[in-house]
Short mmCIF file of C-alpha atoms and ligand atoms in Angstrom, two decimals:
data_model
loop_
_atom_site.label_atom_id
_atom_site.label_comp_id
_atom_site.label_asym_id
_atom_site.label_seq_id
_atom_site.Cartn_x
_atom_site.Cartn_y
_atom_site.Cartn_z
CA MET B 18 2.85 4.71 12.14
CA LEU B 19 0.21 6.61 10.19
CA VAL B 20 -2.99 4.99 8.93
CA THR B 21 -3.10 6.92 5.66
CA SER B 22 -5.90 7.21 3.10
CA ARG B 23 -4.77 7.01 -0.49
CA SER B 24 -7.43 6.95 -3.18
CA TYR B 25 -8.15 4.54 -6.05
CA ALA B 26 -6.65 7.11 -8.46
CA GLU B 27 -3.38 7.10 -6.50
CA TYR B 28 -3.27 3.27 -6.45
CA GLU B 29 -4.07 3.16 -10.17
CA ALA B 30 -1.00 5.33 -10.85
CA MET B 31 1.34 3.90 -8.20
CA PHE B 32 0.68 0.34 -9.41
CA ASP B 33 0.13 1.20 -13.08
CA LEU B 34 -3.21 -0.64 -13.02
CA SER B 35 -5.26 -1.01 -16.19
CA GLU B 36 -7.58 -4.03 -16.25
CA LEU B 37 -8.35 -5.33 -12.79
CA PRO B 38 -8.28 -9.08 -12.10
CA ASP B 39 -11.17 -10.90 -10.33
CA SER B 40 -9.70 -10.69 -6.82
CA ILE B 41 -7.34 -8.20 -5.18
CA LEU B 42 -5.90 -7.88 -1.67
CA ASP B 43 -4.77 -4.48 -0.43
CA CYS B 44 -2.15 -5.15 2.25
CA CYS B 45 -1.84 -3.14 4.37
CA ALA B 46 -4.70 -0.90 3.37
CA GLY B 47 -5.01 1.52 6.30
CA GLY B 48 -7.65 4.14 5.51
CA SER B 49 -7.36 3.78 1.73
CA SER B 50 -10.51 3.82 -0.40
CA PHE B 51 -8.96 1.46 -2.96
CA THR B 52 -10.92 -1.57 -1.73
CA ALA B 53 -14.25 0.28 -1.67
CA GLU B 54 -13.68 1.68 -5.15
CA ALA B 55 -12.42 -1.64 -6.61
CA ALA B 56 -15.43 -3.45 -5.12
CA ALA B 57 -17.70 -0.86 -6.77
CA ARG B 58 -16.06 -1.90 -10.07
CA GLY B 59 -17.06 -5.53 -9.46
CA VAL B 60 -13.77 -6.84 -8.04
CA ASP B 61 -13.65 -9.28 -5.12
CA ALA B 62 -11.57 -6.75 -3.15
CA VAL B 63 -10.35 -7.27 0.41
CA ALA B 64 -8.36 -4.96 2.68
CA VAL B 65 -6.18 -6.21 5.50
CA ASP B 66 -4.48 -4.10 8.18
CA GLN B 67 -3.54 -4.46 11.83
CA ALA B 68 -5.41 -1.21 12.53
CA TYR B 69 -8.73 -2.98 11.84
CA GLU B 70 -8.42 -4.55 15.28
CA LEU B 71 -9.24 -1.13 16.74
CA PRO B 72 -12.77 -0.41 17.94
CA MET B 73 -14.60 1.68 15.33
CA PRO B 74 -14.39 5.07 17.16
CA GLU B 75 -10.63 4.63 17.58
CA LEU B 76 -10.18 3.62 13.94
CA VAL B 77 -12.14 6.71 12.82
CA ASP B 78 -10.02 8.91 15.08
CA THR B 79 -6.73 7.33 13.89
CA VAL B 80 -7.64 7.73 10.22
CA ARG B 81 -8.73 11.34 10.72
CA ARG B 82 -5.60 12.24 12.74
CA SER B 83 -3.35 10.69 10.08
CA LEU B 84 -4.56 13.20 7.45
CA PRO B 85 -2.76 16.30 8.84
CA ALA B 86 0.10 14.13 10.18
CA GLY B 87 0.81 12.86 6.64
CA ALA B 88 0.85 16.41 5.31
CA GLN B 89 3.32 17.38 8.07
CA ILE B 90 5.80 14.69 6.94
CA VAL B 91 5.68 16.21 3.45
CA ASP B 92 6.17 19.75 4.86
CA ALA B 93 9.15 18.60 6.93
CA HIS B 94 10.87 17.16 3.82
CA ALA B 95 9.56 19.65 1.23
CA SER B 96 12.58 19.37 -1.08
CA SER B 97 12.08 15.59 -1.30
CA PHE B 98 8.66 15.86 -2.98
CA VAL B 99 7.45 16.89 -6.43
CA TRP B 100 3.91 17.97 -7.31
CA ASN B 101 3.61 17.00 -11.00
CA TRP B 102 1.10 14.24 -10.28
CA TYR B 103 -1.11 16.01 -7.67
CA GLY B 104 -0.76 19.54 -8.99
CA ASP B 105 -0.69 21.18 -5.56
CA PRO B 106 -1.03 20.39 -1.84
CA THR B 107 -4.69 21.41 -1.74
CA ARG B 108 -5.64 18.84 -4.39
CA LYS B 109 -3.68 16.13 -2.58
CA ASP B 110 -5.35 16.95 0.75
CA GLU B 111 -8.78 16.90 -0.92
CA MET B 112 -8.09 13.48 -2.45
CA ARG B 113 -7.00 12.06 0.88
CA ILE B 114 -10.04 13.47 2.74
CA GLU B 115 -12.39 12.06 0.08
CA ALA B 116 -10.59 8.69 0.30
CA ALA B 117 -10.83 8.62 4.11
CA ASP B 118 -14.56 9.43 3.95
CA ARG B 119 -15.14 6.68 1.37
CA PHE B 120 -13.12 4.18 3.43
CA LEU B 121 -14.98 4.96 6.66
CA GLN B 122 -18.34 4.72 4.90
CA ASP B 123 -17.42 1.35 3.33
CA VAL B 124 -16.12 -0.11 6.61
CA SER B 125 -19.58 0.53 8.07
CA LEU B 126 -21.50 -0.73 5.02
CA ALA B 127 -19.35 -3.77 4.16
CA PRO B 128 -17.27 -4.72 7.22
CA ASP B 129 -16.49 -8.19 5.80
CA ARG B 130 -14.20 -6.56 3.24
CA TYR B 131 -11.94 -5.30 6.06
CA VAL B 132 -9.92 -7.99 7.80
CA ALA B 133 -7.66 -7.48 10.81
CA GLY B 134 -4.26 -9.05 10.24
CA THR B 135 -0.59 -8.48 10.89
CA LEU B 136 2.27 -9.14 8.51
CA PRO B 137 4.17 -11.41 8.25
CA GLU B 138 1.22 -13.74 9.00
CA LEU B 139 -1.96 -13.09 7.04
CA PRO B 140 -5.26 -14.87 7.70
CA PHE B 141 -5.78 -16.08 4.12
CA GLU B 142 -5.28 -19.39 2.34
CA ASP B 143 -2.48 -19.91 -0.22
CA GLY B 144 -3.22 -18.26 -3.57
CA ARG B 145 -6.45 -16.60 -2.36
CA PHE B 146 -5.98 -13.43 -4.48
CA ASP B 147 -5.11 -12.92 -8.15
CA LEU B 148 -3.22 -9.74 -7.27
CA VAL B 149 -1.80 -8.45 -3.99
CA LEU B 150 -0.97 -4.74 -3.65
CA CYS B 151 1.17 -3.21 -0.93
CA SER B 152 1.39 0.58 -0.71
CA HIS B 153 3.64 2.43 1.73
CA LEU B 154 4.46 -0.25 4.26
CA LEU B 155 7.35 -2.42 3.06
CA PHE B 156 10.48 -0.35 2.36
CA THR B 157 8.67 2.86 3.40
CA TRP B 158 9.07 1.91 7.06
CA ALA B 159 12.50 0.25 6.82
CA ASP B 160 13.51 2.29 9.88
CA THR B 161 10.96 0.25 11.87
CA PHE B 162 11.14 -3.18 10.20
CA ASP B 163 14.43 -4.97 9.56
CA ARG B 164 15.66 -7.10 6.65
CA ASP B 165 14.38 -10.38 8.11
CA TRP B 166 10.91 -8.93 8.64
CA HIS B 167 10.89 -7.70 5.05
CA LEU B 168 11.84 -11.13 3.72
CA ALA B 169 9.13 -12.85 5.81
CA ALA B 170 6.57 -10.22 4.72
CA LEU B 171 7.47 -10.64 1.03
CA GLU B 172 7.17 -14.43 1.30
CA GLU B 173 3.75 -14.03 2.94
CA LEU B 174 2.49 -11.64 0.25
CA VAL B 175 3.65 -14.14 -2.39
CA ARG B 176 1.95 -17.01 -0.52
CA VAL B 177 -1.51 -15.41 -0.53
CA SER B 178 -1.24 -14.31 -4.19
CA ARG B 179 -2.16 -16.60 -7.08
CA SER B 180 0.31 -14.99 -9.45
CA GLU B 181 1.36 -11.41 -8.78
CA VAL B 182 2.39 -9.01 -6.01
CA ARG B 183 3.05 -5.29 -6.57
CA ILE B 184 4.79 -3.10 -4.01
CA PHE B 185 5.24 0.68 -4.04
CA PRO B 186 7.40 2.63 -3.28
CA LEU B 187 10.89 1.17 -2.99
CA VAL B 188 12.32 3.95 -0.81
CA GLN B 189 11.90 5.00 2.81
CA GLN B 190 9.41 7.60 4.03
CA GLY B 191 10.46 11.24 4.53
CA ALA B 192 13.60 12.03 2.59
CA GLY B 193 13.25 8.87 0.46
CA GLU B 194 16.51 7.04 1.18
CA PRO B 195 16.94 3.77 -0.75
CA VAL B 196 16.66 0.44 1.07
CA LEU B 197 20.16 -1.01 0.80
CA TYR B 198 19.20 -4.68 1.16
CA LEU B 199 16.54 -4.69 -1.58
CA GLN B 200 18.61 -6.77 -4.04
CA GLU B 201 19.56 -9.20 -1.27
CA LEU B 202 15.83 -9.75 -0.59
CA LEU B 203 15.07 -10.35 -4.25
CA ASP B 204 17.90 -12.90 -4.47
CA ALA B 205 16.57 -14.69 -1.38
CA LEU B 206 13.05 -14.85 -2.86
CA GLN B 207 14.05 -16.91 -5.91
CA PRO B 208 12.50 -18.78 -7.75
CA VAL B 209 9.90 -15.98 -7.53
CA ARG B 210 10.57 -13.69 -10.50
CA SER B 211 11.11 -10.04 -9.62
CA GLU B 212 11.03 -6.95 -11.79
CA ILE B 213 11.43 -3.29 -10.93
CA ARG B 214 9.06 -1.39 -13.21
CA LYS B 215 8.59 2.36 -13.78
CA VAL B 216 5.12 3.72 -12.97
CA PRO B 217 3.26 6.91 -14.02
CA TYR B 218 3.40 8.36 -10.50
CA GLU B 219 6.06 10.23 -8.55
CA PHE B 220 5.64 12.13 -5.30
CA GLN B 221 8.80 11.41 -3.33
CA VAL B 222 11.61 12.50 -5.64
CA GLY B 223 12.86 9.49 -7.61
CA ALA B 224 10.19 7.13 -6.20
CA ASP B 225 8.63 6.22 -9.53
CA GLN B 226 9.18 2.47 -9.54
CA MET B 227 7.25 -0.51 -8.21
CA LEU B 228 8.43 -4.00 -7.42
CA VAL B 229 6.52 -6.74 -9.29
CA LEU B 230 6.81 -10.33 -8.05
CA ASN B 231 5.50 -13.15 -10.24
CA HIS B 232 5.13 -16.83 -9.51
CA GLN B 233 2.88 -19.75 -10.39
C1 SAM H 326 1.36 4.36 5.76
S1 SAM H 326 -0.05 3.33 5.96
C2 SAM H 326 -0.46 2.92 4.27
C3 SAM H 326 -1.94 2.73 4.10
C4 SAM H 326 -2.42 2.59 2.64
N1 SAM H 326 -1.85 1.43 2.02
C5 SAM H 326 -2.08 3.81 1.83
O1 SAM H 326 -1.26 3.72 0.91
O2 SAM H 326 -2.60 4.89 2.13
C6 SAM H 326 0.69 1.84 6.57
C7 SAM H 326 -0.36 0.86 7.14
O3 SAM H 326 0.27 -0.36 7.51
C8 SAM H 326 -0.35 -0.84 8.69
N2 SAM H 326 0.62 -1.76 9.32
C9 SAM H 326 1.78 -1.45 9.89
N3 SAM H 326 2.45 -2.56 10.27
C10 SAM H 326 1.66 -3.61 9.93
C11 SAM H 326 1.80 -5.03 10.03
N4 SAM H 326 2.89 -5.60 10.54
N5 SAM H 326 0.79 -5.78 9.59
C12 SAM H 326 -0.33 -5.22 9.08
N6 SAM H 326 -0.52 -3.88 8.93
C13 SAM H 326 0.48 -3.09 9.34
C14 SAM H 326 -0.67 0.39 9.50
O4 SAM H 326 -1.72 0.14 10.41
C15 SAM H 326 -1.04 1.39 8.41
O5 SAM H 326 -2.43 1.40 8.18
#
């Protein structure tokens, strides 16, 4: 699996973020600069990812190698992507390179923000974060993780959030097939309230919705 590097601007659009709460977890953050950029805005921001177990040189190498590999997935499924949000491939590549640079710089400067952990068991107490974000892991990699893993992962994301979890996208990577057991998962999660909400971002055709889970 790729350790991709989406930027704060991409997260802002994918998760339709406006005002940020006091604490946010990015799970699983990979090489994203969201945590660095949210921390710079005064948020208690933490990133968790299994890739953070890697020694630093390997993590750097993995993040750097994922940049062209991500672009290749898009090339291989060109008709499944639209460019309204990015403008063109050059701008997208520039954003991802800037995000990877910012991530790698922040990991060195503030390593405590980057926690090694593997879903569906996260090393945080119940309700540790006001908001938990999950970009391009659940549903995206439904060819790798099955329904039971997804349910356990959703329950864990809910456990570590104080009130809200947002997940994007709701389709699989590549051609963007839907995940057929999504409704079954939402039914199994009750009494957690779920809502599928449109967002101001689309890259994979039709992938312009996030899942919002709310509980108290
Ligand atoms: C496609 S990347 C997404 C990274 C980032 N959220 C973004 O949008 O650019 C998926 C990330 O999930 C991490 N990952 C995969 N399986 C995981 C698991 N079971 N627990 C924790 N992290 C996992 C990978 O290491 C990778 O960094």
